[in-house]
Amino acid sequence: MKRLIGLFLCFLFLVHLGAAFAAELTAEEIIRRRDHNEYVNTASAEAEMIIVNNNRKTTKTMVSYADEDNGLVIFTNPRDRGTKFLKRGDDLWMFFPDAEELIKISGHMLNQGMMGSDFSYQDIMESDKLTDLYDFTLLGEEELNGRPCYVLEGIAAPGKEVSYYRRKSWVDKEKFIGWKEELYARSGRLLKVMETKRIEQIGERWYPMEMVMEDKLRKNTRTEFIIKAIEFNPEIPADTFTLENLR
Amino acid sequence: MSFLVRLSFKNLFRHRLRTVVSIGAIAFSVMVVVFARGYVTGMVHSVTADHIQYNSGHIKIVQEEYYRQERLLPLNHSVDGLGEGGLDEMIGKLEELDGVNMVIPRLKFGAMVSTGDELLTLGGWGVNPELELAFTDIEDSLVEGRMIQPGRLEVVMGTKLLDKIDRRVGDKVTVVFNTAFNSLSGVTFEIVGRLKSGLKLLNEAVFLLPLDEAQRLLYMDDQVTELLLVTEDVGKIEEVLPKIKALLSEDGRYLALSYRETSDLIPFMDLAELIYNQVYFFLVVLACVIVVNTMIMIVAERTKEIGMMAALGLERRGIMELFLIEGGIMGVVGSLLGAMAGWLITSYFAEAGLDFTQAMAGIDADVPFNAIIYPSASLGNTVFAFLLGVVIVTLACLIPARRAANLEPTVAMRGA
C-alpha cells in the first residue's frame, strides 16, 4: 500500500514538473510582455538629459509628446529653449528659434548623437515594438543588480531597417523591464550599452524612469536620461504633430 | 680668334636645314625648361601662399589638444587667452613682439546646410573681415556682392557651394551647427557675397561669417580656435618663433607652429622642385644628342678640310675651338630663341592660368591645392634656362670637337 502511495506521489510530482516546464515563457512572450510595459501608445513627459563628456557635464531639459508614429520634443533649458524636434512617421524635423526654415534631419546625421548625447536621433526615431523589429531567442537566465533576469538575443528581422543588427537584453523575470541592453553592429562590434537605473510602477505597468546610455565608439561619455513626470494616454491636441505647429 | 668665329658662322650656313633642326631642338628643350620651371615654381608658390593664407599664417597658435583633433574642428580646446588674461590681452601681447605684423583670429566649426532632403556638411569660419582682406587674397576671389560685416547675420559662400544648395547672393540660408555646449542650433543668414576660387576649400567647403557673430552663436565669447601670426618676412619666422613660444609657455596649453610644420604638402613640393631641377638638365642633354649628332656628321663630312687646315698650320687647339664655336653659336641662338619663346608662353599662362578644376574634382577640400595654376614668369628663370642651354650644348660639343682635333692631317687629307 505504502508503495502505491509512493508511486502516486511520484506521479503527482512528475505531472507538476511537466506543468512547470509548460509554463516556461518563450523569448517572444518575454519581449511581448516587455513591450507591454515599455511601448507607449500615447504619452506626455517631462525629462532631463545629463550628458557627461570627460569632465564636462551638460544638462538639457525637455517636454515631449508621443503617439504611435509621431513624437514632439521641446527643449526647455535656457541654452536650447525653443528648439523642437518633430518626428512624423520616418521623418525627423527640427525647429530652431533663430532659423527661418525647418530643417529635415536625414542621412548620416540620424546616427549622430542627439544634442551631443549618447542617444542618436535614430534611437529616438525607432518607436516600433521590439517584437516587430527583431527575432529574439532566449539565451538563459542571469542575476543582474540583484534581480533575476532573462537574457535574450535579438537579431534584426529580415527586411527591417534597424540601427543595431543585434541586441542582447537582460529582462526582469517578474517585472518585464529591460535592465540592460547591449547593442551591436552587424560586424559584431559593440556600439552602445544602455542600463536602466530606476523603474517605477505607473498604474498597472512598470516603466523605466532613469536610463544611462554609453556610446562605446566615443571615449569617456555617457548620457543619463531621467523622466521627471510621465502621463500615459493623455489628450494630445490633433495639430501637435504638424509642421505648422512646429514653427 | 675672330677668323675662327667668322669661319664657324659661315660653316653654319653650309647645311642650313641641319643647322635649323639643331637650333630648333635646343630652342624647344630650353623653352620647355623655362615653362616647366615657371610652372613648378608657380605651383610651389601657390601651394605655399594658400597654405599660409588659409591654414597656418606664418605661425599658427592652437591648443595642443585641438591640433591633435583638428580635422574634427572641436570647440572645447579653444584659444582663450594666457592664464587669466583674455583673448584680446593675448593678441595685444603677441602684436607687441618684434617681427610680428598681424595677429589674425579665426573660429572654425563644423556645420550643415539643408538642401531639401539632404544635409550638406561644411565648415564655418568666423573671421574678422578687415584682417582677412588685409592678409589674404580673398578679395580677388570675391566675384559678387561684398565681404561680411561684423555684427550682422551674414555669410559669404563659394560658387560651387551656392550651386549645391541652390542659393544666390541676396538669398537666405539656414545653417545648423553644434554649439560649444553640444547643443544643436540653427540660424538663418543672409548670403552677401560669392567667392570663386581654384581652392576647393573656398569654392565649396567653407563659408565665412563675422567672428563676433560666430562667437555669440557658438557660446564662445572671447574665444577662437586659432590665431594666425603674420611676420614681417617669411625668412624671419625662425627668429620670431622662440619669442612666441616663450610668451606662450606661461600658459602651457598652446602650440606655436611655423607654416612648414603644419603642411604635409610643402615638403613634397620642395622635393619635387629638387627632382625637377635634375629633369631640366636631362631635358637639355636630350637636345644635345641632336646637336652632337649633327656635329659628328659635320666632322665626318669635313675630314679632308680639317686635314687641309691642319696642314696649313692650324693647330689642334684651333680646330677644336672652330667646332666648339660652331656648336656654341647653335647653343646661344637656340637657347636664346627657346628662352624667349618659353618666357612668352609662361607669361601668357601666368596671366590666364591653367585650369585643372575637373581633374582635381576628387581631391579632398582640406588639401590646400589650387586647381588653377599660374606659372611664374621670371627673368631669373629665363636667364637660368638660357645659360643652362648654352653651357650644356657647348660642353656636349667637346666630344665631336676633340674628335676633329685628334685627326692626323695626312690621314685626314686622304679622306680616311
XYZ file of C-alpha atoms in Angstrom:
663
model
C 0.000 0.000 0.000
C 2.788 2.365 1.016
C 4.470 1.561 -2.247
C 1.347 2.528 -4.155
C 1.127 5.796 -2.280
C 4.801 6.417 -3.094
C 4.222 5.792 -6.794
C 1.192 8.083 -6.741
C 3.215 10.868 -5.120
C 5.965 10.400 -7.715
C 3.368 10.613 -10.452
C 1.928 13.808 -8.970
C 5.448 15.311 -8.769
C 6.176 14.493 -12.405
C 2.827 15.945 -13.534
C 3.587 19.119 -11.587
C 7.105 19.321 -13.041
C 5.728 18.921 -16.565
C 3.226 21.700 -15.935
C 6.066 23.957 -14.714
C 8.057 23.349 -17.926
C 4.968 24.038 -19.996
C 4.578 27.419 -18.258
C 8.186 28.483 -19.119
C 7.966 31.595 -21.302
C 9.217 31.775 -24.842
C 11.544 34.582 -25.976
C 8.723 36.129 -27.974
C 6.400 36.092 -24.994
C 9.048 37.729 -22.764
C 9.617 40.539 -25.267
C 5.881 40.916 -25.829
C 5.431 41.399 -22.094
C 8.332 43.844 -22.053
C 6.764 45.762 -24.961
C 3.536 45.806 -22.983
C 5.375 47.735 -20.252
C 7.717 49.906 -22.269
C 5.918 50.504 -25.558
C 3.925 53.709 -25.449
C 0.789 54.404 -27.457
C 0.284 57.973 -26.341
C 2.216 59.805 -23.656
C 3.484 63.152 -22.493
C 6.550 63.526 -20.325
C 8.970 65.926 -18.726
C 12.536 64.713 -18.815
C 16.126 65.678 -18.137
C 19.161 64.595 -20.091
C 22.565 64.800 -18.429
C 25.405 64.473 -20.908
C 28.767 63.666 -19.370
C 31.700 64.101 -21.732
C 35.025 63.586 -19.957
C 34.774 66.024 -17.067
C 32.148 68.189 -18.683
C 28.526 67.842 -17.662
C 25.682 69.414 -19.644
C 22.069 69.229 -18.613
C 19.173 69.613 -21.001
C 15.524 69.565 -20.031
C 12.582 68.900 -22.267
C 8.911 68.143 -22.547
C 7.760 65.560 -25.025
C 4.589 64.240 -26.550
C 4.224 60.982 -28.400
C 1.645 58.903 -30.122
C 2.156 55.682 -32.059
C 4.021 57.123 -35.056
C 4.786 60.685 -34.042
C 6.767 62.475 -31.398
C 7.464 66.058 -30.425
C 10.290 67.170 -28.134
C 10.551 70.771 -26.946
C 13.743 71.751 -25.137
C 13.248 73.954 -22.110
C 16.741 74.534 -20.682
C 17.988 78.141 -21.196
C 20.565 77.442 -23.935
C 18.221 75.342 -26.063
C 14.910 76.899 -25.136
C 12.536 76.803 -28.053
C 14.394 74.162 -30.044
C 11.944 71.487 -31.153
C 12.233 68.056 -32.765
C 9.262 66.613 -34.572
C 9.131 63.007 -35.643
C 6.479 62.318 -38.232
C 6.489 58.712 -39.334
C 10.014 58.107 -40.645
C 10.930 61.793 -40.941
C 12.570 63.999 -38.348
C 12.188 67.772 -38.490
C 13.833 70.426 -36.358
C 12.855 73.929 -35.461
C 15.321 76.467 -34.106
C 14.215 79.832 -32.720
C 16.837 81.713 -34.797
C 16.120 79.885 -38.044
C 13.524 80.928 -40.566
C 13.076 77.467 -42.029
C 12.511 73.982 -40.685
C 15.377 71.547 -41.062
C 14.828 67.954 -42.021
C 17.330 65.613 -40.439
C 18.386 62.866 -42.768
C 21.185 60.560 -43.883
C 24.226 60.072 -41.676
C 23.028 62.825 -39.353
C 20.410 60.445 -37.950
C 23.202 58.320 -36.498
C 24.839 61.279 -34.753
C 24.396 61.879 -31.044
C 21.205 63.814 -30.388
C 22.225 67.222 -28.981
C 25.666 65.806 -28.255
C 24.291 62.918 -26.207
C 24.959 59.181 -26.476
C 21.451 58.678 -27.856
C 21.308 59.021 -31.621
C 18.418 60.599 -33.497
C 17.775 57.120 -34.845
C 17.422 55.848 -31.257
C 14.529 58.186 -30.662
C 13.088 57.513 -34.112
C 12.640 53.786 -33.539
C 9.257 53.622 -31.903
C 8.129 50.249 -33.215
C 7.625 47.352 -30.857
C 10.779 45.283 -30.431
C 8.818 42.177 -31.407
C 8.135 43.802 -34.800
C 11.809 44.608 -35.421
C 13.795 41.665 -34.055
C 13.686 37.887 -33.873
C 14.534 37.006 -30.294
C 15.960 33.846 -28.802
C 16.299 33.075 -25.130
C 19.950 32.588 -24.160
C 19.423 31.810 -20.495
C 18.889 33.423 -17.145
C 21.182 35.617 -15.060
C 21.001 37.771 -11.998
C 21.695 41.425 -12.704
C 21.977 44.007 -9.924
C 20.190 41.596 -7.566
C 17.296 40.990 -9.983
C 16.632 37.665 -11.743
C 16.638 38.281 -15.486
C 16.061 36.517 -18.767
C 18.933 37.002 -21.169
C 17.747 37.302 -24.753
C 19.368 37.925 -28.057
C 17.563 39.775 -30.823
C 18.660 39.671 -34.446
C 17.160 42.178 -36.862
C 14.139 40.675 -38.567
C 14.568 40.186 -42.339
C 13.567 43.301 -44.259
C 13.505 45.529 -41.180
C 15.755 48.597 -41.069
C 17.152 48.918 -37.599
C 20.064 50.882 -36.116
C 21.584 47.857 -34.415
C 21.774 44.472 -36.072
C 21.958 42.551 -32.805
C 20.896 43.363 -29.274
C 21.406 41.436 -26.085
C 18.818 42.178 -23.430
C 18.509 41.468 -19.734
C 14.773 41.452 -18.946
C 13.463 41.320 -15.376
C 11.754 37.947 -14.812
C 8.985 39.414 -12.720
C 8.530 43.000 -13.860
C 9.386 42.511 -17.547
C 11.533 45.590 -17.803
C 14.804 45.685 -19.691
C 17.568 46.345 -17.151
C 20.408 46.254 -19.588
C 20.861 46.201 -23.319
C 23.977 45.708 -25.396
C 23.661 46.959 -28.952
C 25.888 45.532 -31.658
C 26.724 46.273 -35.283
C 26.449 43.573 -37.959
C 30.230 43.181 -37.719
C 29.849 42.123 -34.093
C 31.269 45.346 -32.701
C 29.666 46.603 -29.509
C 28.209 50.041 -30.275
C 26.233 51.041 -27.217
C 25.264 49.843 -23.757
C 22.086 51.035 -22.105
C 21.248 50.371 -18.488
C 18.073 51.129 -16.601
C 18.834 52.595 -13.189
C 15.355 53.122 -11.792
C 11.890 51.856 -12.651
C 8.517 52.927 -11.364
C 5.090 51.353 -11.318
C 2.646 53.654 -13.035
C -0.855 52.243 -12.981
C -0.506 48.574 -13.806
C 2.731 48.873 -15.814
C 6.337 49.122 -14.813
C 8.233 51.830 -16.655
C 11.958 52.767 -16.784
C 12.410 56.231 -15.295
C 16.193 56.573 -15.325
C 18.465 55.203 -18.019
C 22.126 55.543 -18.832
C 23.390 55.163 -22.377
C 27.066 54.782 -23.238
C 28.215 55.132 -26.816
C 31.170 52.757 -26.981
C 32.542 54.464 -30.075
C 33.177 57.618 -28.065
C 35.636 57.958 -25.234
C 34.556 58.752 -21.703
C 30.996 59.774 -22.442
C 27.644 58.735 -21.088
C 24.180 60.184 -21.048
C 21.692 59.888 -18.239
C 18.053 60.191 -19.254
C 15.736 60.895 -16.339
C 11.973 61.063 -16.664
C 10.672 63.567 -14.145
C 6.997 63.063 -14.899
C 5.067 60.961 -17.346
C 1.411 60.609 -18.230
C 0.124 57.755 -20.361
C -2.743 58.184 -22.791
C -3.256 61.915 -22.237
C -5.370 64.108 -24.508
C -2.988 65.483 -27.117
C -4.355 68.192 -29.449
C -4.753 66.961 -33.019
C -2.367 69.528 -34.538
C 0.525 68.774 -32.128
C 2.469 66.774 -34.668
C 2.076 69.069 -37.675
C 4.846 71.100 -39.329
C 2.714 74.235 -38.917
C 2.685 73.721 -35.186
C 6.444 73.244 -35.167
C 7.125 76.819 -36.304
C 90.077 84.028 -82.991
C 87.808 86.351 -84.931
C 88.807 84.354 -88.028
C 87.604 81.160 -86.345
C 84.352 82.831 -85.287
C 83.727 84.095 -88.837
C 84.583 80.679 -90.266
C 82.320 78.860 -87.789
C 79.485 81.254 -88.540
C 79.940 80.732 -92.281
C 80.062 76.947 -91.822
C 76.663 77.023 -90.148
C 75.104 78.170 -93.403
C 76.590 75.334 -95.446
C 73.805 72.983 -94.349
C 71.035 75.332 -93.358
C 68.362 72.732 -92.715
C 70.642 70.731 -90.465
C 71.566 73.869 -88.540
C 67.920 74.890 -88.219
C 66.963 71.425 -86.908
C 69.760 71.528 -84.315
C 68.915 75.071 -83.219
C 65.237 74.088 -83.158
C 65.931 71.117 -80.879
C 67.889 73.307 -78.466
C 65.245 76.036 -78.598
C 62.473 73.554 -77.887
C 64.208 72.000 -74.898
C 65.137 75.384 -73.431
C 61.582 76.590 -73.966
C 60.263 73.527 -72.123
C 62.726 74.172 -69.313
C 61.599 77.810 -68.969
C 57.943 76.824 -68.947
C 58.287 73.753 -66.720
C 60.396 75.641 -64.225
C 57.951 78.536 -64.204
C 55.094 76.067 -63.822
C 56.664 74.226 -60.897
C 57.732 77.472 -59.230
C 54.220 78.870 -59.683
C 52.705 75.724 -58.227
C 55.014 75.734 -55.200
C 54.368 79.452 -54.598
C 50.636 78.884 -54.910
C 50.578 75.927 -52.502
C 52.719 77.814 -50.002
C 50.725 81.053 -50.279
C 47.353 79.274 -49.979
C 48.562 77.245 -47.021
C 49.815 80.380 -45.275
C 46.715 82.427 -46.046
C 44.002 79.879 -45.402
C 45.510 77.441 -42.967
C 48.509 78.467 -40.980
C 49.625 82.081 -41.283
C 53.388 82.276 -40.883
C 52.950 80.898 -37.396
C 49.831 79.220 -36.055
C 48.811 79.168 -32.412
C 46.386 76.451 -31.312
C 45.785 74.369 -28.237
C 47.849 71.190 -28.277
C 44.727 69.029 -27.928
C 42.975 70.947 -30.703
C 45.891 70.282 -33.044
C 45.515 66.527 -32.456
C 41.816 66.610 -33.324
C 41.914 69.448 -35.853
C 40.028 67.556 -38.558
C 37.035 67.232 -36.204
C 37.023 71.001 -35.530
C 36.461 70.624 -31.773
C 35.220 73.673 -29.896
C 36.306 72.624 -26.435
C 40.027 73.296 -26.925
C 39.957 76.949 -27.844
C 42.438 79.804 -27.671
C 41.039 81.981 -24.895
C 43.974 83.980 -23.576
C 47.051 83.455 -21.462
C 46.272 82.371 -17.919
C 43.569 84.613 -16.531
C 44.030 87.287 -19.209
C 41.502 87.270 -22.030
C 41.936 86.766 -25.763
C 42.336 90.493 -26.517
C 45.148 90.770 -23.997
C 46.858 87.746 -25.571
C 46.556 89.230 -29.069
C 47.925 92.543 -27.744
C 50.971 90.811 -26.246
C 51.621 88.918 -29.485
C 51.342 92.093 -31.568
C 53.873 93.798 -29.339
C 56.524 91.188 -30.159
C 59.272 92.283 -32.560
C 58.747 90.900 -36.036
C 55.006 90.222 -35.643
C 52.969 92.305 -38.078
C 49.465 90.918 -37.681
C 47.518 88.524 -35.480
C 44.521 87.005 -37.213
C 41.876 85.219 -35.107
C 39.709 82.519 -36.656
C 36.928 80.414 -35.182
C 36.382 77.280 -37.229
C 33.442 74.949 -36.637
C 31.536 72.151 -38.292
C 28.153 72.961 -39.774
C 25.443 71.687 -42.086
C 23.193 73.263 -44.636
C 19.900 71.750 -45.669
C 19.469 71.083 -49.371
C 15.894 69.929 -49.035
C 16.174 66.228 -48.316
C 19.892 66.147 -47.644
C 22.126 67.845 -45.126
C 25.391 69.072 -46.602
C 28.381 69.058 -44.263
C 30.690 72.068 -44.441
C 32.923 74.252 -42.318
C 32.090 77.646 -40.855
C 34.860 80.202 -40.372
C 34.202 83.059 -38.022
C 36.607 85.759 -39.217
C 37.490 89.396 -38.789
C 36.713 90.656 -42.329
C 39.100 93.622 -42.185
C 42.070 91.450 -41.208
C 41.204 88.761 -43.763
C 41.066 91.322 -46.556
C 44.425 92.693 -45.466
C 46.154 89.316 -45.142
C 44.630 87.033 -47.782
C 43.812 87.393 -51.470
C 40.165 86.668 -50.747
C 39.154 89.980 -52.296
C 40.305 88.637 -55.676
C 38.018 85.637 -55.222
C 35.015 87.737 -54.201
C 33.334 87.886 -57.609
C 29.891 89.022 -56.500
C 28.465 91.004 -53.595
C 30.622 92.132 -50.719
C 32.578 90.892 -47.723
C 30.722 90.168 -44.466
C 30.499 92.895 -41.852
C 30.806 92.493 -38.072
C 27.643 92.304 -36.014
C 25.485 91.016 -38.859
C 23.985 87.605 -39.521
C 25.519 87.277 -42.973
C 27.760 84.861 -44.815
C 29.993 84.672 -47.863
C 29.943 81.360 -49.732
C 31.765 79.747 -52.650
C 30.245 79.434 -56.115
C 30.051 75.656 -56.102
C 28.592 75.569 -52.603
C 25.881 78.013 -53.664
C 25.145 75.818 -56.694
C 24.849 72.765 -54.453
C 22.371 74.409 -52.119
C 20.656 76.254 -54.964
C 21.092 79.726 -53.493
C 22.287 83.090 -54.833
C 23.717 86.261 -53.355
C 20.850 88.051 -51.599
C 19.108 84.778 -50.617
C 18.889 83.432 -47.096
C 20.376 80.190 -45.862
C 19.806 78.272 -42.642
C 22.918 76.743 -41.150
C 22.818 74.031 -38.478
C 25.743 73.527 -36.117
C 26.729 72.226 -32.696
C 27.488 74.883 -30.113
C 30.331 74.653 -27.618
C 27.786 73.180 -25.203
C 26.866 70.396 -27.627
C 23.508 71.858 -28.441
C 22.347 71.609 -31.992
C 21.417 75.049 -33.166
C 20.185 76.552 -36.391
C 20.437 80.139 -37.614
C 19.334 81.848 -40.811
C 21.921 84.078 -42.503
C 21.819 86.377 -45.500
C 24.255 85.499 -48.286
C 26.088 88.747 -49.081
C 28.995 87.581 -51.231
C 30.089 84.871 -53.640
C 33.630 83.530 -53.902
C 35.084 81.911 -56.978
C 38.420 80.303 -56.377
C 40.578 77.463 -57.631
C 40.823 76.425 -53.987
C 38.190 73.786 -53.358
C 38.173 74.868 -49.734
C 36.861 78.339 -50.579
C 34.758 77.258 -53.503
C 32.670 74.580 -51.853
C 33.786 73.527 -48.395
C 33.544 76.562 -46.105
C 31.549 79.712 -45.555
C 32.671 82.882 -43.821
C 30.694 84.711 -41.160
C 31.630 87.578 -38.827
C 33.767 86.419 -35.907
C 31.678 88.232 -33.292
C 28.508 86.520 -34.534
C 30.208 83.113 -34.611
C 31.382 83.617 -31.017
C 27.887 84.599 -29.890
C 26.112 81.750 -31.673
C 28.553 79.088 -30.526
C 28.636 80.394 -26.935
C 32.345 81.108 -27.306
C 32.686 84.733 -26.261
C 36.294 85.875 -26.228
C 37.446 82.562 -27.728
C 38.733 81.417 -31.115
C 40.031 78.092 -32.334
C 43.281 79.500 -33.735
C 45.445 82.569 -34.033
C 47.483 83.103 -37.175
C 50.546 85.273 -36.905
C 51.989 87.178 -39.828
C 55.646 88.103 -39.530
C 57.449 90.906 -41.345
C 59.159 88.396 -43.574
C 58.821 84.626 -44.073
C 62.580 84.380 -43.608
C 62.267 85.783 -40.083
C 59.911 83.092 -38.802
C 62.732 81.191 -37.107
C 63.738 84.377 -35.262
C 60.206 85.184 -34.112
C 59.104 81.661 -33.183
C 61.228 81.320 -29.992
C 59.852 84.620 -28.665
C 56.293 83.432 -29.237
C 56.987 80.074 -27.615
C 58.486 81.857 -24.609
C 55.357 84.009 -24.291
C 53.024 81.002 -24.611
C 54.982 78.958 -22.086
C 53.417 80.996 -19.271
C 50.130 79.241 -20.076
C 51.307 75.795 -21.162
C 48.293 74.806 -23.273
C 49.320 76.233 -26.609
C 51.460 75.226 -29.541
C 53.158 77.695 -31.888
C 53.854 76.086 -35.255
C 55.612 77.510 -38.286
C 53.795 77.136 -41.602
C 56.187 74.399 -42.678
C 55.303 72.297 -39.614
C 51.594 72.363 -40.420
C 51.817 71.411 -44.083
C 52.133 67.903 -45.474
C 52.329 69.255 -48.993
C 55.165 71.795 -48.793
C 57.957 69.247 -48.041
C 56.778 67.250 -51.085
C 56.846 70.399 -53.182
C 60.421 71.105 -52.101
C 61.367 67.568 -53.066
C 59.581 67.920 -56.398
C 61.468 71.161 -57.111
C 64.752 69.365 -56.448
C 63.848 66.465 -58.719
C 62.612 68.757 -61.474
C 65.908 70.679 -61.439
C 67.596 67.418 -62.436
C 64.928 66.724 -65.033
C 65.647 70.108 -66.701
C 69.317 69.155 -67.022
C 68.459 65.875 -68.742
C 65.950 67.615 -70.977
C 68.714 69.843 -72.379
C 71.103 66.883 -72.554
C 68.483 65.149 -74.726
C 68.512 68.071 -77.156
C 72.298 67.889 -77.127
C 72.139 64.403 -78.613
C 70.823 66.002 -81.804
C 73.486 68.720 -81.742
C 76.294 66.229 -81.068
C 74.963 64.010 -83.840
C 74.963 66.996 -86.219
C 78.488 67.907 -85.208
C 79.753 64.350 -85.697
C 78.239 64.390 -89.182
C 79.933 67.739 -89.847
C 83.289 66.395 -88.666
C 82.886 63.308 -90.877
C 81.988 65.451 -93.884
C 84.831 67.855 -93.397
C 87.606 65.377 -92.675
C 89.615 66.426 -95.763
C 89.034 70.074 -94.967
C 90.247 69.559 -91.387
C 93.342 67.803 -92.747
C 93.964 70.696 -95.127
C 93.625 73.293 -92.363
C 95.933 71.288 -90.117
C 98.470 71.018 -92.991
C 98.256 74.776 -93.483
C 99.274 75.270 -89.868
C 96.025 75.418 -87.860
C 96.855 73.863 -84.526
C 94.783 71.169 -82.854
C 93.535 73.720 -80.372
C 92.341 75.934 -83.226
C 90.456 73.069 -84.836
C 88.817 72.245 -81.530
C 87.890 75.888 -80.996
C 86.410 76.048 -84.508
C 83.974 73.243 -83.773
C 83.274 74.428 -80.232
C 82.425 77.898 -81.549
C 80.171 76.367 -84.191
C 78.347 74.338 -81.533
C 78.381 77.312 -79.161
C 76.714 79.568 -81.750
C 73.977 76.973 -82.202
C 73.700 76.739 -78.421
C 73.437 80.517 -77.970
C 70.967 81.062 -80.819
C 68.840 78.015 -79.896
C 68.854 78.832 -76.182
C 68.033 82.473 -76.849
C 65.096 81.604 -79.081
C 63.932 78.898 -76.641
C 64.250 81.204 -73.626
C 62.278 83.939 -75.397
C 59.550 81.539 -76.542
C 59.421 79.955 -73.075
C 59.150 83.340 -71.443
C 56.309 84.374 -73.772
C 54.347 81.152 -73.156
C 54.950 81.278 -69.414
C 53.900 84.943 -69.301
C 50.696 84.116 -71.135
C 49.773 81.305 -68.761
C 50.908 83.358 -65.769
C 48.003 85.655 -66.623
C 45.479 83.133 -67.970
C 46.281 80.240 -65.594
C 45.974 76.545 -66.281
C 42.660 75.229 -65.025
C 42.676 71.696 -63.585
C 39.353 72.006 -61.769
C 37.839 68.968 -63.489
C 40.899 66.797 -62.943
C 41.072 67.722 -59.269
C 37.386 67.240 -58.521
C 38.098 64.196 -56.371
C 40.750 65.792 -54.181
C 39.809 66.443 -50.565
C 38.870 70.055 -49.870
C 41.229 70.041 -46.888
C 44.203 69.826 -49.255
C 45.093 73.448 -49.984
C 45.900 72.861 -53.629
C 44.681 75.443 -56.091
C 43.132 73.841 -59.175
C 44.117 76.877 -61.263
C 47.890 77.028 -61.540
C 49.549 80.273 -62.555
C 53.118 79.613 -63.762
C 55.664 82.130 -62.571
C 57.292 84.089 -65.422
C 60.553 85.430 -64.044
C 63.638 86.888 -65.693
C 65.862 84.826 -63.396
C 64.238 81.612 -64.560
C 64.571 82.626 -68.228
C 68.254 83.537 -67.853
C 68.875 80.294 -65.950
C 67.375 78.200 -68.777
C 69.326 80.199 -71.394
C 72.636 79.679 -69.605
C 71.827 76.006 -68.990
C 71.250 75.580 -72.738
C 74.435 77.393 -73.771
C 76.698 75.656 -71.262
C 75.385 72.129 -71.808
C 75.366 72.405 -75.620
C 78.895 73.845 -75.687
C 80.153 71.150 -73.319
C 78.454 68.465 -75.407
C 80.251 69.787 -78.496
C 83.565 68.936 -76.839
C 83.115 65.330 -77.999
C 82.989 65.974 -81.776
C 85.434 68.901 -81.453
C 88.042 66.667 -79.805
C 87.447 64.066 -82.455
C 88.126 66.635 -85.179
C 91.194 67.958 -83.394
C 92.665 64.484 -82.975
C 92.591 63.683 -86.706
C 96.056 63.147 -88.256
C 96.458 65.729 -91.090
C 97.888 63.237 -93.605
C 95.218 60.634 -92.891
C 92.518 63.283 -92.922
C 93.650 64.693 -96.265
C 93.350 61.238 -97.792
C 89.761 61.325 -96.530
C 90.164 58.212 -94.375
